[in-house]
mmCIF file of C-alpha atoms and ligand atoms in Angstrom:
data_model
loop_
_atom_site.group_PDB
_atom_site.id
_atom_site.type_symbol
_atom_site.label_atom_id
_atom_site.label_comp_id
_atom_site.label_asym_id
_atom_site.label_seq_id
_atom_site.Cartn_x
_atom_site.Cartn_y
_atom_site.Cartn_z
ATOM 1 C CA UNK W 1 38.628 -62.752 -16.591
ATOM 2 C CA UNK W 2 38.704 -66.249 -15.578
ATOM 3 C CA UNK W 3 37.569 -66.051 -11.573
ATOM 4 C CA UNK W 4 39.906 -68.445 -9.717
ATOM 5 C CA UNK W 5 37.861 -71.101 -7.222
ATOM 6 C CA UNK W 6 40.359 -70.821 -3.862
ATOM 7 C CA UNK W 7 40.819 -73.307 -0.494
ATOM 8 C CA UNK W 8 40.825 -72.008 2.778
ATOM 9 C CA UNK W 9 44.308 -73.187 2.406
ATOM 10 C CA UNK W 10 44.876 -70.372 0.082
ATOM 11 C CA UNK W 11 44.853 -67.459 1.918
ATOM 12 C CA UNK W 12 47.723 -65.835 1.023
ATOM 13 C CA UNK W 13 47.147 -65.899 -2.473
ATOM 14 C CA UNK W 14 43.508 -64.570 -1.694
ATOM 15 C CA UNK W 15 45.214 -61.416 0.345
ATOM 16 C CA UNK W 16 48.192 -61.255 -2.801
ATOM 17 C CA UNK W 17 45.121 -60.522 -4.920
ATOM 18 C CA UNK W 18 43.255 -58.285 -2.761
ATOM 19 C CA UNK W 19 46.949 -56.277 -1.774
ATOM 20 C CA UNK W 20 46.803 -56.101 -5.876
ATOM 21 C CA UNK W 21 44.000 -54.497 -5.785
ATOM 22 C CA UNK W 22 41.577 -57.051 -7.408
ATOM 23 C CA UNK W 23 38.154 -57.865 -6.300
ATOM 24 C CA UNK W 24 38.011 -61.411 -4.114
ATOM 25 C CA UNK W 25 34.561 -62.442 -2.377
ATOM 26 C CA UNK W 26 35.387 -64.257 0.617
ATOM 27 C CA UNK W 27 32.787 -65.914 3.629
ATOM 28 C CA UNK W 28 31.770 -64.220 6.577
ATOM 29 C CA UNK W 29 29.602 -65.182 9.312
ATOM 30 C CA UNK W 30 26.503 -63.705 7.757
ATOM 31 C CA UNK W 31 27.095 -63.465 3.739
ATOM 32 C CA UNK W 32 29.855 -64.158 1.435
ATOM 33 C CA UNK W 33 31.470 -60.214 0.917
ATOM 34 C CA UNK W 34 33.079 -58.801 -2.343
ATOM 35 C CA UNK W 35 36.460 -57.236 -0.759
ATOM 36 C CA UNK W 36 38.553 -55.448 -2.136
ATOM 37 C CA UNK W 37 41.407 -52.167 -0.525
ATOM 38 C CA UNK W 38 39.386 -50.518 0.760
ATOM 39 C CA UNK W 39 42.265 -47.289 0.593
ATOM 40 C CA UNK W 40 42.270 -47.614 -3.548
ATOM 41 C CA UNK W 41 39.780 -45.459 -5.314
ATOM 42 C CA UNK W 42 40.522 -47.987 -8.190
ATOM 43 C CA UNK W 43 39.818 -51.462 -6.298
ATOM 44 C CA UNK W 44 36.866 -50.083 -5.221
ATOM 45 C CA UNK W 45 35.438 -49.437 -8.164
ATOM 46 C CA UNK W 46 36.381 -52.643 -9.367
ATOM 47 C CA UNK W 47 33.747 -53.903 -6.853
ATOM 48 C CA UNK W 48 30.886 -51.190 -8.080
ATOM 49 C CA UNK W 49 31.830 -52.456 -11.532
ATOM 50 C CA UNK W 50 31.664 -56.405 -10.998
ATOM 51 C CA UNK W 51 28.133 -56.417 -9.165
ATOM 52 C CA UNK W 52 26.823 -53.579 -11.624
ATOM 53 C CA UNK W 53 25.594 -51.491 -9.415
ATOM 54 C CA UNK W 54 24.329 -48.336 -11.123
ATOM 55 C CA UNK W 55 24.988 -45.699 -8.647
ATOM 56 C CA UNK W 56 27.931 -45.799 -6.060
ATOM 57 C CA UNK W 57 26.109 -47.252 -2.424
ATOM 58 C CA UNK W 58 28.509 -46.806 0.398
ATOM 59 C CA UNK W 59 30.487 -50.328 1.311
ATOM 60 C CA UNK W 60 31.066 -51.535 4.649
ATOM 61 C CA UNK W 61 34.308 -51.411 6.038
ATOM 62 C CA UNK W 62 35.739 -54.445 7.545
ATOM 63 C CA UNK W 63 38.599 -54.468 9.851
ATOM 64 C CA UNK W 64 40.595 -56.669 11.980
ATOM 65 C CA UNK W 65 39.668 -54.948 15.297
ATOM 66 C CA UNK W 66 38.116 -52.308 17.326
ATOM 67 C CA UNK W 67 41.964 -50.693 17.375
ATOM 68 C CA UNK W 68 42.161 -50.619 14.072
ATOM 69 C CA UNK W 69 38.519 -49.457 13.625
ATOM 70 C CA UNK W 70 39.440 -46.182 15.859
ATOM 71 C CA UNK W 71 42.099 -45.701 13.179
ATOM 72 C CA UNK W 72 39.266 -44.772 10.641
ATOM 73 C CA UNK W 73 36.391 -43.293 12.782
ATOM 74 C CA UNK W 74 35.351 -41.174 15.998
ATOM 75 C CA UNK W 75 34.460 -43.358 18.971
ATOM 76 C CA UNK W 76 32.398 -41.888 21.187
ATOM 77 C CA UNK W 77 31.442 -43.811 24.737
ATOM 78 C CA UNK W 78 28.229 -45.806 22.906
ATOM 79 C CA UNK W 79 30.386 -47.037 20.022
ATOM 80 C CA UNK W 80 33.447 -48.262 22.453
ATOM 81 C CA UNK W 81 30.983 -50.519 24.327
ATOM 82 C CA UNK W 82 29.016 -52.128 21.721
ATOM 83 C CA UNK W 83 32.269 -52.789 19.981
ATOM 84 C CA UNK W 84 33.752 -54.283 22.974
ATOM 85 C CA UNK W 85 30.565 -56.504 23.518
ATOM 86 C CA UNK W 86 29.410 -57.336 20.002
ATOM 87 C CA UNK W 87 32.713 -57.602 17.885
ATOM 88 C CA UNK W 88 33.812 -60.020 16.193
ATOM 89 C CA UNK W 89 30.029 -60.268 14.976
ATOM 90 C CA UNK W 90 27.793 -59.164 12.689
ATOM 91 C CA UNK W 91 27.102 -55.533 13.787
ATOM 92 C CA UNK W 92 28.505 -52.405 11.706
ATOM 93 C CA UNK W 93 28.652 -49.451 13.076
ATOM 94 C CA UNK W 94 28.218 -45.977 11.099
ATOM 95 C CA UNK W 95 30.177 -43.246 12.837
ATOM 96 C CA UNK W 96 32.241 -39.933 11.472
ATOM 97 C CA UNK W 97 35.433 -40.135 9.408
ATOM 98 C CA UNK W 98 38.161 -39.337 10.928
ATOM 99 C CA UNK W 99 39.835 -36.185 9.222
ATOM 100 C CA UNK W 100 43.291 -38.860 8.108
ATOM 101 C CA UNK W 101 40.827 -41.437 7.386
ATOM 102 C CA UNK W 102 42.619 -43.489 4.425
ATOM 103 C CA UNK W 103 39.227 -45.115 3.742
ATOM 104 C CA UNK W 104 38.381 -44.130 -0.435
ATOM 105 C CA UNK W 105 35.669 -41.970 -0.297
ATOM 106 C CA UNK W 106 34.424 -43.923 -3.149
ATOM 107 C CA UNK W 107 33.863 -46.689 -0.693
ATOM 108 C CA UNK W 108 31.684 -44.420 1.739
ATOM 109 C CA UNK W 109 29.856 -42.542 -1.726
ATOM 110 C CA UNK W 110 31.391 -39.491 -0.522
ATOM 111 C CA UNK W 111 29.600 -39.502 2.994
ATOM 112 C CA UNK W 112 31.263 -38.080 6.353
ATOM 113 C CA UNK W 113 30.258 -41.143 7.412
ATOM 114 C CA UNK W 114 31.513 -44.188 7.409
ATOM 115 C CA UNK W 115 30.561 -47.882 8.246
ATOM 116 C CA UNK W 116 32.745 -49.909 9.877
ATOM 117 C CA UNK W 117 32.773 -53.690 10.609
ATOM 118 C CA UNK W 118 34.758 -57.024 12.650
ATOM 119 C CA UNK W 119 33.633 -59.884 11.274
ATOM 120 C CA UNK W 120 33.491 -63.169 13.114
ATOM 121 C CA UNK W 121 34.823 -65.778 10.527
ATOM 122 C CA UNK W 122 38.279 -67.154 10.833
ATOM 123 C CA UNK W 123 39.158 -66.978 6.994
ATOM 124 C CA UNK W 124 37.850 -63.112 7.020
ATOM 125 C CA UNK W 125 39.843 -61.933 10.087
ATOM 126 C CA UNK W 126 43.112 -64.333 8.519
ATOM 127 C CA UNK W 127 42.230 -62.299 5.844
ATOM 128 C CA UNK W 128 42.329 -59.204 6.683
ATOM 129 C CA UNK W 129 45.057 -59.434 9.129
ATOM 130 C CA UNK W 130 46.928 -60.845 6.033
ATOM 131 C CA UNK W 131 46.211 -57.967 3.815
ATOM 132 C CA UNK W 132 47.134 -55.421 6.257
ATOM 133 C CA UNK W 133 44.398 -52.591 5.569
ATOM 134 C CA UNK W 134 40.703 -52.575 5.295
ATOM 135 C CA UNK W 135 39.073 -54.240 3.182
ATOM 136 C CA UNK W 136 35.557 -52.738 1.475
ATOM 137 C CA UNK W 137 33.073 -55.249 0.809
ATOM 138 C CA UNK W 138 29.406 -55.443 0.076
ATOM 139 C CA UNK W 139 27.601 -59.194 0.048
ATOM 140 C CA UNK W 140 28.793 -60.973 -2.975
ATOM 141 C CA UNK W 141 25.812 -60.828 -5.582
ATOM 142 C CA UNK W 142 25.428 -58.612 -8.360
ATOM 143 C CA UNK W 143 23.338 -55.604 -7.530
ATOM 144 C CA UNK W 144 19.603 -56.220 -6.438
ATOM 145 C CA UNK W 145 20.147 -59.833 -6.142
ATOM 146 C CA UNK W 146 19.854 -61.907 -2.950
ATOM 147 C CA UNK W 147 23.142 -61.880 -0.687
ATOM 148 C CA UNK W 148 25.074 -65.219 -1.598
ATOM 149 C CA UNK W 149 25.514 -67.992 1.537
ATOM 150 C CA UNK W 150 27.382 -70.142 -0.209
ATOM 151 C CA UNK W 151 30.697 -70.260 -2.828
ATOM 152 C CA UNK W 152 28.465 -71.613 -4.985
ATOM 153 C CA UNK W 153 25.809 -68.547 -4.572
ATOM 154 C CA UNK W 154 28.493 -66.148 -5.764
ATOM 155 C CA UNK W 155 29.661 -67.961 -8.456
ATOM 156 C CA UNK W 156 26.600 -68.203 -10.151
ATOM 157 C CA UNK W 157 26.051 -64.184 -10.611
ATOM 158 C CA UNK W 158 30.382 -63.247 -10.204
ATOM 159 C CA UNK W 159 31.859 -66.020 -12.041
ATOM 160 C CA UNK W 160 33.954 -64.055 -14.946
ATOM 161 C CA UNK W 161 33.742 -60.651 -13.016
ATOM 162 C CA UNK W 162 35.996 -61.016 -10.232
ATOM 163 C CA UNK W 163 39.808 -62.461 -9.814
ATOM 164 C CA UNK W 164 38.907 -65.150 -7.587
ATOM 165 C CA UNK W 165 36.033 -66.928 -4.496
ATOM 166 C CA UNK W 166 37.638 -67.863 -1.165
ATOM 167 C CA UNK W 167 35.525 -70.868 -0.628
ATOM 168 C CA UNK W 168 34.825 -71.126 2.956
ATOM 169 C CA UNK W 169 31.068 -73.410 2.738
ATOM 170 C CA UNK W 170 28.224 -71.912 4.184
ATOM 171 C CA UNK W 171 27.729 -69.135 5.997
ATOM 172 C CA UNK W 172 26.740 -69.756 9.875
ATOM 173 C CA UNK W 173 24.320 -66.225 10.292
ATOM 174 C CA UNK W 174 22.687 -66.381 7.026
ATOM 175 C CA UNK W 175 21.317 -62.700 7.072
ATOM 176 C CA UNK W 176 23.767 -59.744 6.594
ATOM 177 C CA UNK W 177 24.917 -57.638 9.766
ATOM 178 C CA UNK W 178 22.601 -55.024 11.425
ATOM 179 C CA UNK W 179 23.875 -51.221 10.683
ATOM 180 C CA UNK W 180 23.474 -49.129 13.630
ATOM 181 C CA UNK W 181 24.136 -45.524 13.036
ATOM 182 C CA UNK W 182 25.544 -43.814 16.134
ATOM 183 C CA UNK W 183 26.709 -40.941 14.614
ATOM 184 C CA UNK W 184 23.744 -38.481 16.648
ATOM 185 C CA UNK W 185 22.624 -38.123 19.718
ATOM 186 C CA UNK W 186 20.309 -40.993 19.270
ATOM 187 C CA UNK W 187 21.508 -44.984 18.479
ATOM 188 C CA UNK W 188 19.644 -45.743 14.838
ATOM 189 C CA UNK W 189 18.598 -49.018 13.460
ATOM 190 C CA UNK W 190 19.616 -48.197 9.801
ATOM 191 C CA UNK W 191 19.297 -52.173 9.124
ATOM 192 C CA UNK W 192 18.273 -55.323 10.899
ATOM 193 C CA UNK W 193 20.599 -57.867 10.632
ATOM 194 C CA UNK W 194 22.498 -61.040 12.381
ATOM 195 C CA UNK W 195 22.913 -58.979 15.693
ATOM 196 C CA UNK W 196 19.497 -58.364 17.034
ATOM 197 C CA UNK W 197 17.864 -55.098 18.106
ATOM 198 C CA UNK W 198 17.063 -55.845 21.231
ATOM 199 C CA UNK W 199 20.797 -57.532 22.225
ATOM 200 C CA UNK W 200 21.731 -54.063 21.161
ATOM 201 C CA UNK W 201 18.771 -51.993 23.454
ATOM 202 C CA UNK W 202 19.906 -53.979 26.438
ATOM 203 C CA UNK W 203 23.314 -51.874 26.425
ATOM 204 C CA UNK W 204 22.331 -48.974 24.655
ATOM 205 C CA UNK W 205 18.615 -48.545 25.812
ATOM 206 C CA UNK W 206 16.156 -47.505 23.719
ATOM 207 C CA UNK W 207 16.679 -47.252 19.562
ATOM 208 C CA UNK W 208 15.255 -45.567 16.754
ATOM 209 C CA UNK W 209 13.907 -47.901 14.148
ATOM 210 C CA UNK W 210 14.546 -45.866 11.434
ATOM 211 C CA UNK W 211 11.840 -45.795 8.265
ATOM 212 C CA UNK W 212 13.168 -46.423 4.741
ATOM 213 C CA UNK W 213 9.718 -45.857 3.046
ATOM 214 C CA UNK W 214 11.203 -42.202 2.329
ATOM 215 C CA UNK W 215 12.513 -40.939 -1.096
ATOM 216 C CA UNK W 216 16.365 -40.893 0.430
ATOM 217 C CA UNK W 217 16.693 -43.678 3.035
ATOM 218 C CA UNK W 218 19.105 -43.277 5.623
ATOM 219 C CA UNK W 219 21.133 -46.017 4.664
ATOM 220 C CA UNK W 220 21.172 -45.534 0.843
ATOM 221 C CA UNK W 221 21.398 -49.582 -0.030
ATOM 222 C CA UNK W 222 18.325 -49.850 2.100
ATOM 223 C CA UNK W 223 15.659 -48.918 -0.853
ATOM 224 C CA UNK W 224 12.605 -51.521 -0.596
ATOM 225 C CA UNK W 225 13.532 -53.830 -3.846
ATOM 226 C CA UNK W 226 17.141 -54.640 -2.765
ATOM 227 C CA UNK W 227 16.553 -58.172 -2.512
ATOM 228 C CA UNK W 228 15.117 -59.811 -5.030
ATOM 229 C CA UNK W 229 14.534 -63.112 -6.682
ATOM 230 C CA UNK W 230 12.059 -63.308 -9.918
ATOM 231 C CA UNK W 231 9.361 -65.296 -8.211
ATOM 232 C CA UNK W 232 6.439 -62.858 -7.001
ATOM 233 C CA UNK W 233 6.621 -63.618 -2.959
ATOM 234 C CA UNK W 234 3.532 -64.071 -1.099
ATOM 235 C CA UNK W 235 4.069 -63.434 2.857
ATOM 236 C CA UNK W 236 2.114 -64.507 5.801
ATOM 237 C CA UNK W 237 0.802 -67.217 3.517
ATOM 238 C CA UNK W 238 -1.474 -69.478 5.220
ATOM 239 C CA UNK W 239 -2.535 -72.034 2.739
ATOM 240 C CA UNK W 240 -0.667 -72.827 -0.587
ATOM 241 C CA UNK W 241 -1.611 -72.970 -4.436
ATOM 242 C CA UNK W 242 -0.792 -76.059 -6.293
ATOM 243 C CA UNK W 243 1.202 -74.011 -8.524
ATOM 244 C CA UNK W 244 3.162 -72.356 -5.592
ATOM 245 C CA UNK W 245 6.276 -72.836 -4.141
ATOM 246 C CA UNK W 246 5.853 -72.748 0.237
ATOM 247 C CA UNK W 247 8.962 -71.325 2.565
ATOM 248 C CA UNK W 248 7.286 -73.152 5.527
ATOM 249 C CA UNK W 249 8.543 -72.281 9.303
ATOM 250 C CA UNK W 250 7.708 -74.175 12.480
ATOM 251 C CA UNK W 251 6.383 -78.080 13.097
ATOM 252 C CA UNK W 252 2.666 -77.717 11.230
ATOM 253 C CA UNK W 253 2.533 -76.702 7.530
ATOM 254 C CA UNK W 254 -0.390 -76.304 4.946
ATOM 255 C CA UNK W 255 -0.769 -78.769 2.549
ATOM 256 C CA UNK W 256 -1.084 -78.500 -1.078
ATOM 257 C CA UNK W 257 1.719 -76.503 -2.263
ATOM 258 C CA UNK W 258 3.939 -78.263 -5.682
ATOM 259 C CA UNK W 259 7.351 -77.848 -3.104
ATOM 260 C CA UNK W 260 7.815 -77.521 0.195
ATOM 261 C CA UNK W 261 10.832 -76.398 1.839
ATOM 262 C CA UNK W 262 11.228 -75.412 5.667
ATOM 263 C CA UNK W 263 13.255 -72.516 7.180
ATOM 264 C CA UNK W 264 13.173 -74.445 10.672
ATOM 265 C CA UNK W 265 11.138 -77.150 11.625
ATOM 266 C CA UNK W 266 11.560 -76.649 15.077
ATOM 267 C CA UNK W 267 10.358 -72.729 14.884
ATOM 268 C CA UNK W 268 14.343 -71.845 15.509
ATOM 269 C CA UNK W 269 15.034 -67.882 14.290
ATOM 270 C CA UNK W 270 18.641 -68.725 14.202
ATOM 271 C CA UNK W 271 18.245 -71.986 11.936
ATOM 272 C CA UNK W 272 16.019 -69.963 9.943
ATOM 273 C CA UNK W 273 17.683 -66.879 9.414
ATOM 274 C CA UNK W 274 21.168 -69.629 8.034
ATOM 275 C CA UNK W 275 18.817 -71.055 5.745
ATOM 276 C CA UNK W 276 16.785 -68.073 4.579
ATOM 277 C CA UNK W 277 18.464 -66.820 1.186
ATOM 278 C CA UNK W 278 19.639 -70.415 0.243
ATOM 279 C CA UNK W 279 16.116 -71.238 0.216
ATOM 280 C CA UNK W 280 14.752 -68.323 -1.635
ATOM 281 C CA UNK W 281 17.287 -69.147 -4.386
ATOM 282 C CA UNK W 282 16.508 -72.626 -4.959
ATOM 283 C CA UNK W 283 12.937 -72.268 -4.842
ATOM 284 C CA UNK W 284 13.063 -69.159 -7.332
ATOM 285 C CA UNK W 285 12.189 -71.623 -10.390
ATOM 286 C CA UNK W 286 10.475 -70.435 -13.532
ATOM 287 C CA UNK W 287 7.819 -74.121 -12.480
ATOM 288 C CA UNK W 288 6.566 -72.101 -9.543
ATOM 289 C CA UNK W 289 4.087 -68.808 -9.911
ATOM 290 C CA UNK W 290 4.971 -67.622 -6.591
ATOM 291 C CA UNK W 291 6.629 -68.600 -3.759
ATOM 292 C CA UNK W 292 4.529 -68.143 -0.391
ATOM 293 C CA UNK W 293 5.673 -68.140 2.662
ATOM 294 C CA UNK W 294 4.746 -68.712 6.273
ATOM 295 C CA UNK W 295 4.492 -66.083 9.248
ATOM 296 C CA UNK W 296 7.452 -65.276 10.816
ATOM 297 C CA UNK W 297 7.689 -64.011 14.538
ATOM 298 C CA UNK W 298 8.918 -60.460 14.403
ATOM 299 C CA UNK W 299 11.157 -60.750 17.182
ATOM 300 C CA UNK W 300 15.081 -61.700 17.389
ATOM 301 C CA UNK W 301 16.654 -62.717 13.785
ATOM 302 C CA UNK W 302 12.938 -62.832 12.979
ATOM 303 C CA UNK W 303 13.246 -58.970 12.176
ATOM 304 C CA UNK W 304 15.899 -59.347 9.665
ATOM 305 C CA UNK W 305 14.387 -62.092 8.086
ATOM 306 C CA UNK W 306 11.162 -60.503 7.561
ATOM 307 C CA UNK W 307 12.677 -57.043 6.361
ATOM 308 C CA UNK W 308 14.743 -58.816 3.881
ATOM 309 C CA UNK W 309 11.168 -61.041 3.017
ATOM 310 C CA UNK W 310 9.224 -57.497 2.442
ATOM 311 C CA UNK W 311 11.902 -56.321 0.424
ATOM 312 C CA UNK W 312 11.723 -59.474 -1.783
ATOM 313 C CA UNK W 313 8.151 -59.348 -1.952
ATOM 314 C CA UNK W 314 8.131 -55.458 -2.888
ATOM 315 C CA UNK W 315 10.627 -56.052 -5.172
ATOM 316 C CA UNK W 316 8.342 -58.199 -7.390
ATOM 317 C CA UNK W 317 5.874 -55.468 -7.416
ATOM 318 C CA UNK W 318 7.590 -53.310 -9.134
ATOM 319 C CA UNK W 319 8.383 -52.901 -13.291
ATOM 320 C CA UNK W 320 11.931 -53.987 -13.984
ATOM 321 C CA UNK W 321 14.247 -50.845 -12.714
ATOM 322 C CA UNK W 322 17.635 -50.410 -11.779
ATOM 323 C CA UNK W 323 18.666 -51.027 -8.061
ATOM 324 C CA UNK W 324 20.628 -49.891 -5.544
HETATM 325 O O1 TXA I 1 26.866 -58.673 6.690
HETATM 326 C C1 TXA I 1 27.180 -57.722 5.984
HETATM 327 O O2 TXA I 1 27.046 -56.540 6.358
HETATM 328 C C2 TXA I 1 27.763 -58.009 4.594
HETATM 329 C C3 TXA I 1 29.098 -58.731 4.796
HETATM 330 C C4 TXA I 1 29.828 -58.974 3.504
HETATM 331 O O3 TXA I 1 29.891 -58.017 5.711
HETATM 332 N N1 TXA I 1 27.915 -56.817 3.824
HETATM 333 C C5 TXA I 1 26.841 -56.134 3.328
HETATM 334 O O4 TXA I 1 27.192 -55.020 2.578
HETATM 335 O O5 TXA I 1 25.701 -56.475 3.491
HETATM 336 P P1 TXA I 1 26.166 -54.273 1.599
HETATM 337 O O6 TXA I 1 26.987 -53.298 0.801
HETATM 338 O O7 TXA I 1 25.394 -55.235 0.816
HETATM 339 O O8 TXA I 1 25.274 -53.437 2.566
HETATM 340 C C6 TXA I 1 25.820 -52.334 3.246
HETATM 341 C C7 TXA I 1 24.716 -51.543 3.915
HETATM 342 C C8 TXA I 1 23.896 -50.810 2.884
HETATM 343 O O9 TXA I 1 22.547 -50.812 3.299
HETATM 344 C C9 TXA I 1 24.506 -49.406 2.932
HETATM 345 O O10 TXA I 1 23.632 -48.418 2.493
HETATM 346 C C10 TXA I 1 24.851 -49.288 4.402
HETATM 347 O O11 TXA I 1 25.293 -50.559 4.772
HETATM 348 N N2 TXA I 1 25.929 -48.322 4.645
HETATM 349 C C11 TXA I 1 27.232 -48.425 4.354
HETATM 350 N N3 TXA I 1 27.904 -47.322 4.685
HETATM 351 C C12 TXA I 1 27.006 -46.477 5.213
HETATM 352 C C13 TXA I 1 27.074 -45.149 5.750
HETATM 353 N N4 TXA I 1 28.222 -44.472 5.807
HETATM 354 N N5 TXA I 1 25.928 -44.595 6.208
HETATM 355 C C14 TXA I 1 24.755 -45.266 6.157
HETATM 356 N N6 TXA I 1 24.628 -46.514 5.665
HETATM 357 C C15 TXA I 1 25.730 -47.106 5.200
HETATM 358 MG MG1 MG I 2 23.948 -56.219 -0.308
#
């Protein structure tokens, strides 16, 4: 399949395909996505097919509004205000199917469940609206791999695979959307992401983080090696090996290191968290031994990019196995 390179510009072809039901990664505010109808058993396979992923993960579900969101799932009280005050943006939400929901249950791997998002990118909501139905899409990469920010990101791992890349240059969030599940009594953080916990606790009170060092995780694309490059990772690093790549963060960095390349000088989450998987992949370079990085605050964006860090840096602890 040749995969065809598209303009903003070219929209409608871009929704033609996706109406088709091919497979089209487009940008978002936090990652490039891999969309395709999200209410064709076939299309989304296609997706589950083109990034290789070994065992069917449920897909987020994005949609052009909260309206249209209430088409597919139960809104309780909780859900209807987070929507109103976080979306467009990069929060899904995991509530219950509705009972005429025409979401595949391929998408949703069968659950009850089913995750539902508004993302905050003009060519994604022009999109969408084109298209007329949701659209399934996980980030843009082929399974296990780090989310793509960039046309260029998806290209290298898609390129062949998929009918075409709505280029849209870089994505502003960087790190994909946090999944809250609020189908229980109690608000769960199933995944930190671009819309931070605590944003979220000021409306809702307090949330459960939820644990994925369990056998099953809650959210079943959270198991610890989902993003990986090849480059062991070294965290909290304070110093640096000549033979090591450093992720610095912040004004001061330790000298020493064969490449240096900094998340924020300033000490800016938000700059860091745009920059984060950009950097990853251009320092993951078979000249480096590792790639160490800096301490990151755990507060803010700083939670997301340190979850997706630890997953990186379990990921190169383990033998070669298939991912999520
Ligand atoms: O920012 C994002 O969320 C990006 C862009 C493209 O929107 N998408 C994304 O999708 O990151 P993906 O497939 O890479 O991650 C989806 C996450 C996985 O951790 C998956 O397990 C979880 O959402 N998820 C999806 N549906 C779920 C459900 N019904 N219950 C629990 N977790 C669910
Ligand atoms: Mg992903």
């Amino acid at each position: 399949m040749i995969t065809r390179r598209l303009a903003p510009a070219d929209l409608a072809l871009a929704a033609r395909l996706l109406r088709d039901g091919e497979a089209v990664a487009f940008p978002t505010e936090t990652v490039y996505g891999l969309g395709a109808d999200a209410t064709s058993d076939r299309a989304v396979a296609a997706i589950f097919a083109a990034k290789g992923r070994p065992r069917f993960n449920p897909l987020i579900i994005h949609v052009a509004g909260a309206m249209e969101a209430e088409r597919l799932a139960r809104f309780d009280e909780r859900a209807r205000l987070v929507a109103a005050r976080f979306w467009p943006g990069p929060l899904s939400l995991v509530l219950d199917r509705r009972a005429d929901c025409p979401v595949s249950l391929l998408a949703s791997a069968g659950l009850a469940t089913v995750a539902l998002r508004v993302p905050a990118h003009g060519l994604a909501a022009g999109l969408i609206q084109a298209v007329g139905k949701p659209i399934a899409a996980p980030s843009a990469n082929r399974s296990g791999r780090i989310s793509p920010t960039s046309a260029d990101h998806v290209a290298a791992e898609l390129d062949g695979a998929i009918a075409a890349i709505l280029d849209g240059g870089p994505c502003r969030v960087g790190v994909e959307s946090t999944v809250l599940d609020l189908t229980g009594e109690r608000a769960r953080l199933l995944r930190p992401g671009g819309t931070p916990v605590e944003d979220l606790e000021a409306v809702l009170g307090a949330i459960e983080r939820v644990s994925d060092a369990g056998a099953t995780p809650a959210s079943p694309g959270m198991l610890a090696s989902h993003y990986a490059p090849e480059r062991p990772l070294r965290l909290d690093a304070a110093s640096a090996a000549p033979d090591e790549a450093l992720i610095a963060f912040g004004p001061d960095a330790p000298a020493g290191a064969a490449r240096v390349m900094s998340l924020s000088r300033s000490g800016d989450l938000v700059e860091a968290a745009a920059n984060l998987f950009a950097t990853l992949r251009a320092l993951d370079r078979p000249e480096y031994a590792a790639i160490a990085v800096m301490p990151i605050p755990e507060e803010g964006l700083g939670r997301a990019i340190n979850d997706r860090l630890r997953r990186a840096a379990a990921a190169g602890l383990q033998p070669e196995r298939p991912g999520p």
